[in-house]
Coordinates of C-alpha atoms in Angstrom, one line a residue:
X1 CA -96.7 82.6 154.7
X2 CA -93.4 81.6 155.7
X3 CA -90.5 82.3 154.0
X4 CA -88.9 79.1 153.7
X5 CA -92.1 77.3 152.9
X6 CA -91.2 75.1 149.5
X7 CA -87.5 75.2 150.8
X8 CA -87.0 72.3 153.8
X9 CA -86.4 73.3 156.9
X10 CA -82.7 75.0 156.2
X11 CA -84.4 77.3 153.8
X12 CA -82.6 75.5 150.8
X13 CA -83.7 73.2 147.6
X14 CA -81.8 69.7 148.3
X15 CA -81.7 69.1 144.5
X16 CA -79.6 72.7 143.3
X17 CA -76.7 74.2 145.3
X18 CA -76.6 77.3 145.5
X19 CA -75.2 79.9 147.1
X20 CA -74.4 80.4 150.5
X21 CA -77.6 81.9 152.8
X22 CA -78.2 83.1 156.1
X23 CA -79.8 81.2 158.2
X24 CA -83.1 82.7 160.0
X25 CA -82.6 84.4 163.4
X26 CA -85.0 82.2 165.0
X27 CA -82.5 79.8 165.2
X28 CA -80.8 81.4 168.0
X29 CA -77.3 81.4 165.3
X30 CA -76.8 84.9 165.6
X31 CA -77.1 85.0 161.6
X32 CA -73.6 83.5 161.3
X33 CA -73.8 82.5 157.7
X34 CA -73.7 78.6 157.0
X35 CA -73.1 76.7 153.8
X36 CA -74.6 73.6 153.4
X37 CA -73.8 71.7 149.9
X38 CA -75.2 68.1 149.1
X39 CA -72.7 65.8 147.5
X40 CA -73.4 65.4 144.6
X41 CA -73.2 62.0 142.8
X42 CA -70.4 61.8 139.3
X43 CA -72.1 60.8 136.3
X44 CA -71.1 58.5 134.5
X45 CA -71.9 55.8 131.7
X46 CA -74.1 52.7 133.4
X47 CA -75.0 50.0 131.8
X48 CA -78.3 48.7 130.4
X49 CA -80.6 47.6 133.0
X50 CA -82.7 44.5 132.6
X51 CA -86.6 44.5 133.3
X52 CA -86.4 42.9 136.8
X53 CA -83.6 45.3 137.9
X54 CA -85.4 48.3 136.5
X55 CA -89.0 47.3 138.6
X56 CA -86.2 46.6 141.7
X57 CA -84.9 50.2 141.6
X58 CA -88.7 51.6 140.7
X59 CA -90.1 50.5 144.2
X60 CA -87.0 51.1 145.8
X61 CA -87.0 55.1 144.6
X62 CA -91.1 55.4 145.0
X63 CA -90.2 54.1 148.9
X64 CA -87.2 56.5 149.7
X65 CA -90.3 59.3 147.9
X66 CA -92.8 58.0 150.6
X67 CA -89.9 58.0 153.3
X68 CA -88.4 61.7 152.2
X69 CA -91.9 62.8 152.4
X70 CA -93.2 61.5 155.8
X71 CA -89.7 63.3 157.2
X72 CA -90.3 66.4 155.5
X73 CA -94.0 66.9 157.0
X74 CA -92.6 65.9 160.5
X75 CA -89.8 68.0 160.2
X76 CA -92.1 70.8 159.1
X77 CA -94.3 70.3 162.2
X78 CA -91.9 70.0 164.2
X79 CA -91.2 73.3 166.0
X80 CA -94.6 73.0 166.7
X81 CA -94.6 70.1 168.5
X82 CA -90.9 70.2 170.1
X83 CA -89.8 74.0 169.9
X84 CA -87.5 76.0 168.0
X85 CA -84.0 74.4 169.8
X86 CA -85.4 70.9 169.4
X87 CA -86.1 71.4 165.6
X88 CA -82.8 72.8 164.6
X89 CA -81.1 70.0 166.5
X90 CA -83.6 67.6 164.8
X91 CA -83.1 68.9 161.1
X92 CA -79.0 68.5 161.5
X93 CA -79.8 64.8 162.5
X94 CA -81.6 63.8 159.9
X95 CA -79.2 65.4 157.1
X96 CA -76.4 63.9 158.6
X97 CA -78.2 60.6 158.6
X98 CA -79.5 61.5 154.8
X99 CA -76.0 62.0 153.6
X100 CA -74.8 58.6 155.2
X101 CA -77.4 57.0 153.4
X102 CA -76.4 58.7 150.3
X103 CA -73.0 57.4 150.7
X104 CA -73.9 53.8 151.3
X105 CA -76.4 54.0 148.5
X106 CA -73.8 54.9 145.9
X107 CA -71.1 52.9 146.8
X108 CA -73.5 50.1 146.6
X109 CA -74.8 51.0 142.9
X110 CA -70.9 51.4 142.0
X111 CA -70.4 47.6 143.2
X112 CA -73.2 46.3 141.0
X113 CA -72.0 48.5 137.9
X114 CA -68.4 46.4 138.4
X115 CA -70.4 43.7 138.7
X116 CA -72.2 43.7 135.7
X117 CA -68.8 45.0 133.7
X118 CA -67.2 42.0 134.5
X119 CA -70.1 39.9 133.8
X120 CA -70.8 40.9 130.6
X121 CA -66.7 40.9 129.7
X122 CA -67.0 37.1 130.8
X123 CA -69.8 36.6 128.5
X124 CA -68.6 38.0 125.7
X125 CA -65.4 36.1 125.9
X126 CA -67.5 32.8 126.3
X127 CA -69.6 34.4 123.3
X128 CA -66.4 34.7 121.1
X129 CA -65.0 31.4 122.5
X130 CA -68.0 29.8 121.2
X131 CA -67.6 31.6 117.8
X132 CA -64.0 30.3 117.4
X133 CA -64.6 26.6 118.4
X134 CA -68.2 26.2 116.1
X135 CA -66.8 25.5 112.6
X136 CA -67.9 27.1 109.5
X137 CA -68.7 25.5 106.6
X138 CA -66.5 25.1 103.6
X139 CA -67.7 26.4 101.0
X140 CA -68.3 23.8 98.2
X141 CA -65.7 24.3 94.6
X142 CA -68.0 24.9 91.8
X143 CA -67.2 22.9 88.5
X144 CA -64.4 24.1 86.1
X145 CA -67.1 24.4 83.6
X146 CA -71.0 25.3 83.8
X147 CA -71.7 23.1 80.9
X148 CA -70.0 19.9 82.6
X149 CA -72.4 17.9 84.9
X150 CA -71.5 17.4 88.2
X151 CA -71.3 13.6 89.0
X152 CA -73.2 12.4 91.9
X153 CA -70.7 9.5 92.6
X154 CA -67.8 11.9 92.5
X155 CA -66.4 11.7 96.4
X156 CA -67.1 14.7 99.1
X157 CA -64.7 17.1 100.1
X158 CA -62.7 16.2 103.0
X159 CA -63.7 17.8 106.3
X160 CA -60.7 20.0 108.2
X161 CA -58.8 18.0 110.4
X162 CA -58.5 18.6 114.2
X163 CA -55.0 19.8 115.1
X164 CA -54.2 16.4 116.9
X165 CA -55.5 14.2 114.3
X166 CA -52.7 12.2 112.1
X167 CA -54.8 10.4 110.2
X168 CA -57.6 11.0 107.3
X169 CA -61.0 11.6 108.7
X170 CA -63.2 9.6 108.8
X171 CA -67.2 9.1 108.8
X172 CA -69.0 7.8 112.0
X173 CA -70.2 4.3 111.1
X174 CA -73.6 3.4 112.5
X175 CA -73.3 -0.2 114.8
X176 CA -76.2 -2.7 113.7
X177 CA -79.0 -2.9 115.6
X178 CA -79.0 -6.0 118.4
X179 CA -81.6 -9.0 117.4
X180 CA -84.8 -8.8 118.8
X181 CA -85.1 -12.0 119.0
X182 CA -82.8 -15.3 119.0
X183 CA -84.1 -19.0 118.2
X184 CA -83.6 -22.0 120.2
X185 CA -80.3 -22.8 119.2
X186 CA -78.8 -19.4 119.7
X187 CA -80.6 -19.4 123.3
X188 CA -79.1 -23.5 123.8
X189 CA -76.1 -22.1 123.2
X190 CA -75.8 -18.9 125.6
X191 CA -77.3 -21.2 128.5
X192 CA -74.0 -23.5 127.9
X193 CA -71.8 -20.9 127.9
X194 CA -73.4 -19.0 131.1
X195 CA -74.2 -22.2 133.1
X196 CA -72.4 -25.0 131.8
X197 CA -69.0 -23.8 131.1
X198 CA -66.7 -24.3 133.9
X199 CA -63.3 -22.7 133.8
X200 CA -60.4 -24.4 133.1
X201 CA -58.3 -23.7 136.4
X202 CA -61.5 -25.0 138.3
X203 CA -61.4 -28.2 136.8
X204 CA -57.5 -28.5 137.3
X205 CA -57.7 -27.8 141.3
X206 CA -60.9 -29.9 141.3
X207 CA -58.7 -33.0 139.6
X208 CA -56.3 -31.8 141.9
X209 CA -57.7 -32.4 145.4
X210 CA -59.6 -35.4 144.3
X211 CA -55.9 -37.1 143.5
X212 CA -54.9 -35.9 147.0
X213 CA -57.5 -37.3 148.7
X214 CA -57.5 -40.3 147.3
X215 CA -54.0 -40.8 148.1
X216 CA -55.0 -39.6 151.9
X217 CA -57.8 -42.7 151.6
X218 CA -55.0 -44.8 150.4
X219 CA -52.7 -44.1 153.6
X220 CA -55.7 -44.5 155.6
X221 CA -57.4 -48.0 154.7
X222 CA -53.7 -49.8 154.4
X223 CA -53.1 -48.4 157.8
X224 CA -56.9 -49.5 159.6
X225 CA -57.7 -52.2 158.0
X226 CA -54.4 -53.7 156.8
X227 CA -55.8 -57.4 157.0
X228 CA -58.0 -56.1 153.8
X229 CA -56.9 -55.7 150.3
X230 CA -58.2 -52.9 149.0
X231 CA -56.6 -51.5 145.8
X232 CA -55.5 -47.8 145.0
X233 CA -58.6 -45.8 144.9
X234 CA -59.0 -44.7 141.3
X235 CA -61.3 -41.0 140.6
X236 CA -63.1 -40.7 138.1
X237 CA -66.4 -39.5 136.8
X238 CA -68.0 -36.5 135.0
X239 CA -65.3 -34.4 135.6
X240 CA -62.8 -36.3 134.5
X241 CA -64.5 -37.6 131.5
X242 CA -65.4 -33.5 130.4
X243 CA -69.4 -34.0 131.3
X244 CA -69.7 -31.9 134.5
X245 CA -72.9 -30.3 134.6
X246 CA -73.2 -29.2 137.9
X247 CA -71.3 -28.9 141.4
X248 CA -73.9 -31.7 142.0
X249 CA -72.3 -34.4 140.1
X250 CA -69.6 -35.9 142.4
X251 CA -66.2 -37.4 142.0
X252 CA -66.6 -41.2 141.8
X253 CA -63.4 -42.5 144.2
X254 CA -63.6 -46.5 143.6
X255 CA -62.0 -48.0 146.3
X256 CA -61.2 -51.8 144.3
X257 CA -61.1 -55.0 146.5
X258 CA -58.9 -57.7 145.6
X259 CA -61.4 -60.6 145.4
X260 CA -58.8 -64.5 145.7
X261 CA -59.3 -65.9 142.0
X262 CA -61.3 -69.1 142.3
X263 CA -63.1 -67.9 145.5
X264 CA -65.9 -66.1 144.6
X265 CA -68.7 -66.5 142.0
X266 CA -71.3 -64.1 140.8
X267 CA -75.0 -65.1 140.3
X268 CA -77.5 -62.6 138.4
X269 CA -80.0 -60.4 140.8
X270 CA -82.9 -61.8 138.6
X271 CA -82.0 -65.5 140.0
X272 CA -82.3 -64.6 143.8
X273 CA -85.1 -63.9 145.9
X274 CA -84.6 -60.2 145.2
X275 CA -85.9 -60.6 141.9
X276 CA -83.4 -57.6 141.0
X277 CA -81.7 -57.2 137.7
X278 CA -79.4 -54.6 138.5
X279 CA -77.5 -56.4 140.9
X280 CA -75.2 -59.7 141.2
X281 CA -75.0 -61.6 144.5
X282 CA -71.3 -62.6 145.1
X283 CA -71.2 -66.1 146.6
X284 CA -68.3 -67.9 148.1
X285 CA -67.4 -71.1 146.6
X286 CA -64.4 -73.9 147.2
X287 CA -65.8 -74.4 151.0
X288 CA -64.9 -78.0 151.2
X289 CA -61.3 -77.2 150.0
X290 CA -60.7 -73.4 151.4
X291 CA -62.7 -73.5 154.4
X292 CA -64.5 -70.2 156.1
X293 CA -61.8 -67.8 157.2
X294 CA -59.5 -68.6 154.8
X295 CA -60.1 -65.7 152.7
X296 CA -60.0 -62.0 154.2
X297 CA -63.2 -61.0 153.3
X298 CA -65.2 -63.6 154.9
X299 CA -66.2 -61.9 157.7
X300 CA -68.5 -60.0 155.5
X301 CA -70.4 -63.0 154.8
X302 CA -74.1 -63.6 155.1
X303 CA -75.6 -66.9 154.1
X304 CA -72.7 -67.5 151.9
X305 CA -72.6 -64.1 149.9
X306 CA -70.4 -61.2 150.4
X307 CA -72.6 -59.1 151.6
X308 CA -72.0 -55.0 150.5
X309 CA -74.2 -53.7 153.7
X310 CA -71.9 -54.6 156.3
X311 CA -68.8 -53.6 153.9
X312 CA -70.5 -49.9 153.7
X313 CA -71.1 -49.8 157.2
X314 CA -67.9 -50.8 158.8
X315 CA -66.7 -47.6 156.0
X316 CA -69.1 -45.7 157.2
X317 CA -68.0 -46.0 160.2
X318 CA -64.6 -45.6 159.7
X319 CA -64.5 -42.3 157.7
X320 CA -66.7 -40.8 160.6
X321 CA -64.8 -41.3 163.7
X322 CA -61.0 -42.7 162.7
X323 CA -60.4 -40.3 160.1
X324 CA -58.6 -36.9 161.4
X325 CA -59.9 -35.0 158.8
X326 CA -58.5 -31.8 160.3
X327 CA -55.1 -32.4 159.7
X328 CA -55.8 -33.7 156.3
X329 CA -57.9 -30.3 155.3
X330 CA -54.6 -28.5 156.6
X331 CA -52.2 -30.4 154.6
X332 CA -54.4 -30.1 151.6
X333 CA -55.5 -26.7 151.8
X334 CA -58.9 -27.3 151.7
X335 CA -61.8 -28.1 154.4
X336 CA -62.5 -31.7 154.5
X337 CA -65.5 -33.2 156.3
X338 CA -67.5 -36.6 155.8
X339 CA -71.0 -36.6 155.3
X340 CA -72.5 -38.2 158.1
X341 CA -76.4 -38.1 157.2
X342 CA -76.3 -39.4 153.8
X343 CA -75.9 -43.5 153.8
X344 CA -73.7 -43.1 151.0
X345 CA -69.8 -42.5 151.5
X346 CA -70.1 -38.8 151.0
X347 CA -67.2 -36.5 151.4
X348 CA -67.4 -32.5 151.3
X349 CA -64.6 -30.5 150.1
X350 CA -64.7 -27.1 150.1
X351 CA -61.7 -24.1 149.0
X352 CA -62.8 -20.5 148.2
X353 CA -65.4 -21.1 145.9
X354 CA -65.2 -24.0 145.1
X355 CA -67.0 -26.7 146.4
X356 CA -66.9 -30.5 145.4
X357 CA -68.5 -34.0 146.2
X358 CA -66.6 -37.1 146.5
X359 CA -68.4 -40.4 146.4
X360 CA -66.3 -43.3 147.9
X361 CA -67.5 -46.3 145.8
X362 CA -66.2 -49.7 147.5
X363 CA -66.4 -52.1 144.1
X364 CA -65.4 -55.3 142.6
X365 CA -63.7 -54.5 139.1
X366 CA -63.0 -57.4 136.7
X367 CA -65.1 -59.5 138.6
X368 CA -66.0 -62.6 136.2
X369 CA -65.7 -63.1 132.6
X370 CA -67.3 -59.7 130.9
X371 CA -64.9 -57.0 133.0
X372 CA -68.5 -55.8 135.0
X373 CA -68.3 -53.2 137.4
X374 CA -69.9 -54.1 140.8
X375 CA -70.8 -51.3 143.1
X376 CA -71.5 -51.4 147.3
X377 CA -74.2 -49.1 147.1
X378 CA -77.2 -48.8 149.9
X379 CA -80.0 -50.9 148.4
X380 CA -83.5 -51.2 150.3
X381 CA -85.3 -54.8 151.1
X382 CA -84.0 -57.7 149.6
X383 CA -81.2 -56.3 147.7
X384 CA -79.5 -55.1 150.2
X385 CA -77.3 -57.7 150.7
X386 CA -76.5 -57.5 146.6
X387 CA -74.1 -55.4 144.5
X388 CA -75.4 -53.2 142.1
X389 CA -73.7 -52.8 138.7
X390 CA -72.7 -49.8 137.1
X391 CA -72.6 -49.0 133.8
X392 CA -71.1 -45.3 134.0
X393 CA -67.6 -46.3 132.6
X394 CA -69.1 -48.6 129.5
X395 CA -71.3 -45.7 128.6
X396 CA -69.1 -42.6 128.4
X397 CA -66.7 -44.6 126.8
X398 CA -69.5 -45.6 124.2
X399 CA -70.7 -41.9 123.8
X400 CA -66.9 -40.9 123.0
X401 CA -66.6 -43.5 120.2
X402 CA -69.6 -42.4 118.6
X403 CA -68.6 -38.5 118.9
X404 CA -65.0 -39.5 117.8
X405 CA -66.5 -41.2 113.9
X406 CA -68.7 -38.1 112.8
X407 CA -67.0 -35.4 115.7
X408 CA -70.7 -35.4 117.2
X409 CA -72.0 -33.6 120.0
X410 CA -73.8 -36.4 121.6
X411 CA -71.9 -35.7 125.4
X412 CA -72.0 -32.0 124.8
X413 CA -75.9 -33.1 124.3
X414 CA -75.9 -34.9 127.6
X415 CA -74.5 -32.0 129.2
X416 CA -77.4 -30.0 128.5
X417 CA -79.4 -32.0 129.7
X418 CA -78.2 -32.8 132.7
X419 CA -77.4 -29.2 133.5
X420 CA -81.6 -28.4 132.6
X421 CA -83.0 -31.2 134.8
X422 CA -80.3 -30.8 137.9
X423 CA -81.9 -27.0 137.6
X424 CA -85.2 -27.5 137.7
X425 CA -86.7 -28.5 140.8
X426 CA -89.6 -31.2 139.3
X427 CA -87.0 -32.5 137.1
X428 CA -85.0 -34.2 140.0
X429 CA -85.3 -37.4 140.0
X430 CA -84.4 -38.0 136.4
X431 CA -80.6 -38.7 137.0
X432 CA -77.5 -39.1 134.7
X433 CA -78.2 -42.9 134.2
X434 CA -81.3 -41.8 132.7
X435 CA -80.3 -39.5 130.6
X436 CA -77.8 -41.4 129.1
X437 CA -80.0 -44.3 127.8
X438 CA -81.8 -41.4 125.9
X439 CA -79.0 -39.8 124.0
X440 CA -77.7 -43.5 123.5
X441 CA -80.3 -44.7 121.3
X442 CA -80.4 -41.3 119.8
X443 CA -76.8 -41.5 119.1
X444 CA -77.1 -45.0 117.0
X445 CA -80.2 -43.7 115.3
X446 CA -79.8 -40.4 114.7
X447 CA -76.9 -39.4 111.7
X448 CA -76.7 -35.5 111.5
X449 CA -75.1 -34.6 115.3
X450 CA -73.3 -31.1 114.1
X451 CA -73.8 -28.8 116.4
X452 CA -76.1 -26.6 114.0
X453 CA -78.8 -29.6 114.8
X454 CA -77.9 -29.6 118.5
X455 CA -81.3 -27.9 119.1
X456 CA -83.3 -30.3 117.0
X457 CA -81.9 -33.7 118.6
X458 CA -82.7 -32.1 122.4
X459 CA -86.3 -31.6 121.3
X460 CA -86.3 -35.1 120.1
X461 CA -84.5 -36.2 123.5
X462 CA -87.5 -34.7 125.4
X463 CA -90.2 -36.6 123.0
X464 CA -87.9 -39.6 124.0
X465 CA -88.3 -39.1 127.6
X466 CA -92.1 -38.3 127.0
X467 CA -92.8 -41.6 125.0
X468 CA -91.0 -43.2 128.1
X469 CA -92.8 -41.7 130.7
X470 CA -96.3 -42.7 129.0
X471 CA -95.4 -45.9 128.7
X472 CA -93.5 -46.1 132.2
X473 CA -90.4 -47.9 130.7
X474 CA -87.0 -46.8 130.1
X475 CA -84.7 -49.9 129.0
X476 CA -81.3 -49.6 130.2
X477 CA -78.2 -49.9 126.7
X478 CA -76.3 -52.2 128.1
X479 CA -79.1 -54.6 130.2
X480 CA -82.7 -54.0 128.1
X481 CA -83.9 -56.5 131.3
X482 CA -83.3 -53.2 133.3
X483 CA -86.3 -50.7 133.4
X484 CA -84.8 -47.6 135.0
X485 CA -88.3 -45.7 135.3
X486 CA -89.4 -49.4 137.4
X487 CA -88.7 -47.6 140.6
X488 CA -90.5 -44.4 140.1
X489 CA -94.2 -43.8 141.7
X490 CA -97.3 -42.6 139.8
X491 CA -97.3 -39.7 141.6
X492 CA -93.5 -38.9 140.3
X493 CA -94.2 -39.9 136.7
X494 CA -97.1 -37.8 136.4
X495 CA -95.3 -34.8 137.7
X496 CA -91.9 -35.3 135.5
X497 CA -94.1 -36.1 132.5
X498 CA -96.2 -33.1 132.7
X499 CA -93.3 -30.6 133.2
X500 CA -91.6 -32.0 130.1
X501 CA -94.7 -31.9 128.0
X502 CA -95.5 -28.5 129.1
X503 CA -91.4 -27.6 128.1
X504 CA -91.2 -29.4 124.7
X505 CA -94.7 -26.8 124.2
X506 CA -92.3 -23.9 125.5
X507 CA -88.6 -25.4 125.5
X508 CA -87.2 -21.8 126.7
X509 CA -89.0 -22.0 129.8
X510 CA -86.9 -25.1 131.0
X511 CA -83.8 -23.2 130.1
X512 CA -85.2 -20.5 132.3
X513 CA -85.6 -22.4 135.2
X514 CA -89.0 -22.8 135.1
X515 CA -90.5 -22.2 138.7
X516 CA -87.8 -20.1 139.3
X517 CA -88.3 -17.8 136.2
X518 CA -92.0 -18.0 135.3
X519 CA -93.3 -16.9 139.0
X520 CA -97.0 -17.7 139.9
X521 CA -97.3 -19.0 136.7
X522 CA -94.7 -21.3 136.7
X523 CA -96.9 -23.5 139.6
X524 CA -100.0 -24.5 137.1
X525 CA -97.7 -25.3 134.5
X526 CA -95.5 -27.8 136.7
X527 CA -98.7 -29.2 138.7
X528 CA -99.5 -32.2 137.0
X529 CA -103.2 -32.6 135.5
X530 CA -106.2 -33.9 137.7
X531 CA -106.9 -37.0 135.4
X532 CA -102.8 -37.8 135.3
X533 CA -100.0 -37.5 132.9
X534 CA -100.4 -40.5 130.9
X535 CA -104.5 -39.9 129.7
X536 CA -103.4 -35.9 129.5
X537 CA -100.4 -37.0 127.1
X538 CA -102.8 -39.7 125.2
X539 CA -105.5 -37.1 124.7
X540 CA -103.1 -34.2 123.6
X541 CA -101.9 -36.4 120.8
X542 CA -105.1 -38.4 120.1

């Protein structure tokens, strides 16, 4: 048996120095004696190692076992596979590459004890920051005596104040909970305020630029046409008057035309073959004394009447191709155009955001003994050579005396529902005109018009319009020989009365939008019924 068997290959234990030995001759040394100490590692407190660490360094160790092991049975073969010199050379190799690793290995297990100092120093002071900032409960006094009852109304200590609080504290009051659910008048309300309400400076540049360009109109028709006497235009309309709904109602510019006294007469539509009451034919009189030509306005005639065709076309006309509209929209500030599809006398202003309709209204004011108001406006068939008469003035200033003896809301109700119908896309061909007849009659029959009942009298507008539709007749206020639903199809009648009969079942849905808020459904509710509005309505109610 070898001597140095159980010893490695130097002869020596690698876990206990010890004292210097000789190395064997067959090293070819000479038996010069040779020292060789491991370094040996400082001990030295480590700190607790957590379970995953632990297994880490477990596998680690059993691997460096496997490796030492695998060395040591190579390096024991060794001088039988390479020779004595080869072996000797080998052993000093691999202990210089041992101690290396040793080295490394320590310095690395050094690092992570710093590591894990300083991280548990930073915990601790988070630990004891923690501590300081949770507060501790005060103890609560105990009564002066046992035998006295403590009162159970008797106030709470005070809580400690923070060190930047000046004032007393105070206990966190709980917010009440948000409705679930608001009625009809609260929901009237909000849409008037989201859709209705249109802010103050709006209106004032709105007002603004319609003055402007009605001065501009002024300049324009004295300097064309300065054989005619046309009078200063005068705007007006619903925003003037507080009952703009919608960007759709336009600013009504009357452009008045100075009619010779004596000259002209008016004859009702009902009496001419138009068989219109709306309009008034205006018929020149005094031939045999002022002959034809004698007046300014003659060339307009046909068959004796002023006829209100040829006036709007030759203003058509006019505002098209004579006006320079780019200079104006320059001085104004504003973009200016004429709207050259529409029959009616149409001009487009737009600035920023805002956008505005002017209607130019050609019209005979005063005209006769009752003050009427006579409009040019583009009638079809017979009537086209007529005037139609408007009404728009006499009503808003009946509405306001109404509202102005009980401080009503009968135009706030006339808002609403203009702004519901202009929204909803089956609802379009009931107009302002219409409207107004309804809130009229409501407004000289109904008494309580506070606003707390504003919900109840447009409930009963809608019946109103309802009853009307069944019985196809609307009767203007101011001309009951007017029926304003006279020009409306079956077709149309059907449809409007369906979507209002289907709303008064579900008035939030018209405040929604209807088509545009109820989706898919929204289509069977506004199609009208297969056997028609007016037998639907008569056996809903039957």
């Amino acid at each position: 048996m070898c001597p140095w068997r159980g010893y490695g290959l130097l002869g020596l234990r690698r876990s206990v120095p010890g004292p210097p030995r000789s190395i064997p001759s067959w090293l070819g040394l000479r038996g010069r004696a040779v020292q060789l100490r491991l370094p040996l590692r400082v001990l030295k407190p480590r700190r607790r190692l957590t379970m995953a660490e632990f297994s880490q360094k477990r596998g680690k160790r059993h691997d460096d076992a496997v490796l030492g092991s695998a060395v040591d049975f190579l390096l024991a073969n060794a001088r039988l596979v390479l020779g004595v010199g080869a072996a000797a050379v080998l052993g000093i190799a691999t202990l210089a590459v041992k101690r290396l690793i040793d080295k490394a290995t320590s310095l690395r297990d050094e690092e992570d004890d710093t590591k894990g100092n300083t991280m548990c120093l930073e915990d601790g002071w988070r630990e004891l920051s923690l501590l300081k900032a949770t507060p501790r409960p005060q103890p609560r006094p105990l009564p002066a005596a046992l035998s006295q009852p403590v009162s159970t109304l008797a106030p709470s200590p005070a809580a400690p104040e923070a060190p930047g609080d000046n004032g007393p504290w105070m206990p966190p009051q709980c917010s009440s909970p948000a409705p679930l659910c608001l009625t009809f008048q609260e929901k009237l309300l909000a849409f008037e305020r989201e859709h209705l309400a249109i802010p103050t400076v709006d209106v004032a540049v709105a007002q603004r630029l319609a003055c402007d360009i009605s001065l501009e109109l002024q300049a324009f028709l004295r300097n064309k046409f300065p054989e005619l006497p046309f009078g200063a235009p005068e705007p007006s309309g619903p925003l003037f008057d507080g009952l703009q709904a919608s960007a759709a109602d336009p600013v009504r510019l009357l452009v008045p035309l100075r009619l010779e006294p004596g000259l002209w007469g008016l004859v009702p539509g009902a009496d001419t073959v138009a068989r219109d009451a709306r309009c008034w034919a205006v018929r020149r009189t005094q031939l045999e004394f002022q002959p034809r030509g004698s007046s300014p306005w003659d060339r307009f005639l046909v068959g004796g009447y002023l006829c209100a065709q040829l006036l709007l076309e030759l203003l058509h006309k006019a505002l098209a191709t004579s006006v320079n509209w780019p200079a104006i929209s320059s001085l104004l500030g504003c973009l200016v155009r004429p709207n050259v599809i529409s029959e009616e006398l149409l001009l487009e202003v737009r600035q920023e955001h805002l956008n505005l309709t002017v209607a130019v209204l050609p019209a005979m004011v005063g005209a006769g003994n009752n003050d009427r108001v006579l409009l040019a406006w583009p009638l079809k068939g017979l009537a086209g050579n007529l005037w139609l008469q408007d009404f728009y003035q006499a009503e808003s200033t009946r509405l306001r005396a109404l509202d102005d003896q009980d401080a009503g809301s009968r135009q706030r109700l006339l808002r609403l529902l203009c702004g519901v119908c202009c929204r909803h896309p089956a609802l379009g061909r009931l107009g302002r005109d219409h409207l107004t007849q309804v809130v009229l009659r409501l407004g000289e029959e109904e008494v309580d018009w506070a606003e707390a009942a504003l919900a109840s009298r447009f409930l009963q507008a809608l019946e109103e319009l309802i009853d009307g539709l069944e019985r196809a007749s609307l009767l203007c206020h101011f001309n009951p020989s007017v029926n304003l639903f006279g020009n409306l199809h079956e077709e149309e009648i059907d449809s409007i009365g369906y979507v209002l009969y289907s709303g008064l079942q579900a008035p939030e849905w018209l405040l929604r939008g209807g088509v545009a808020s109820m989706g898919s459904d929204a289509g069977a509710l506004c199609a009208p019924p297969s056997q028609g509005f007016r037998e639907h309505f008569t056996l809903a109610f039957s």
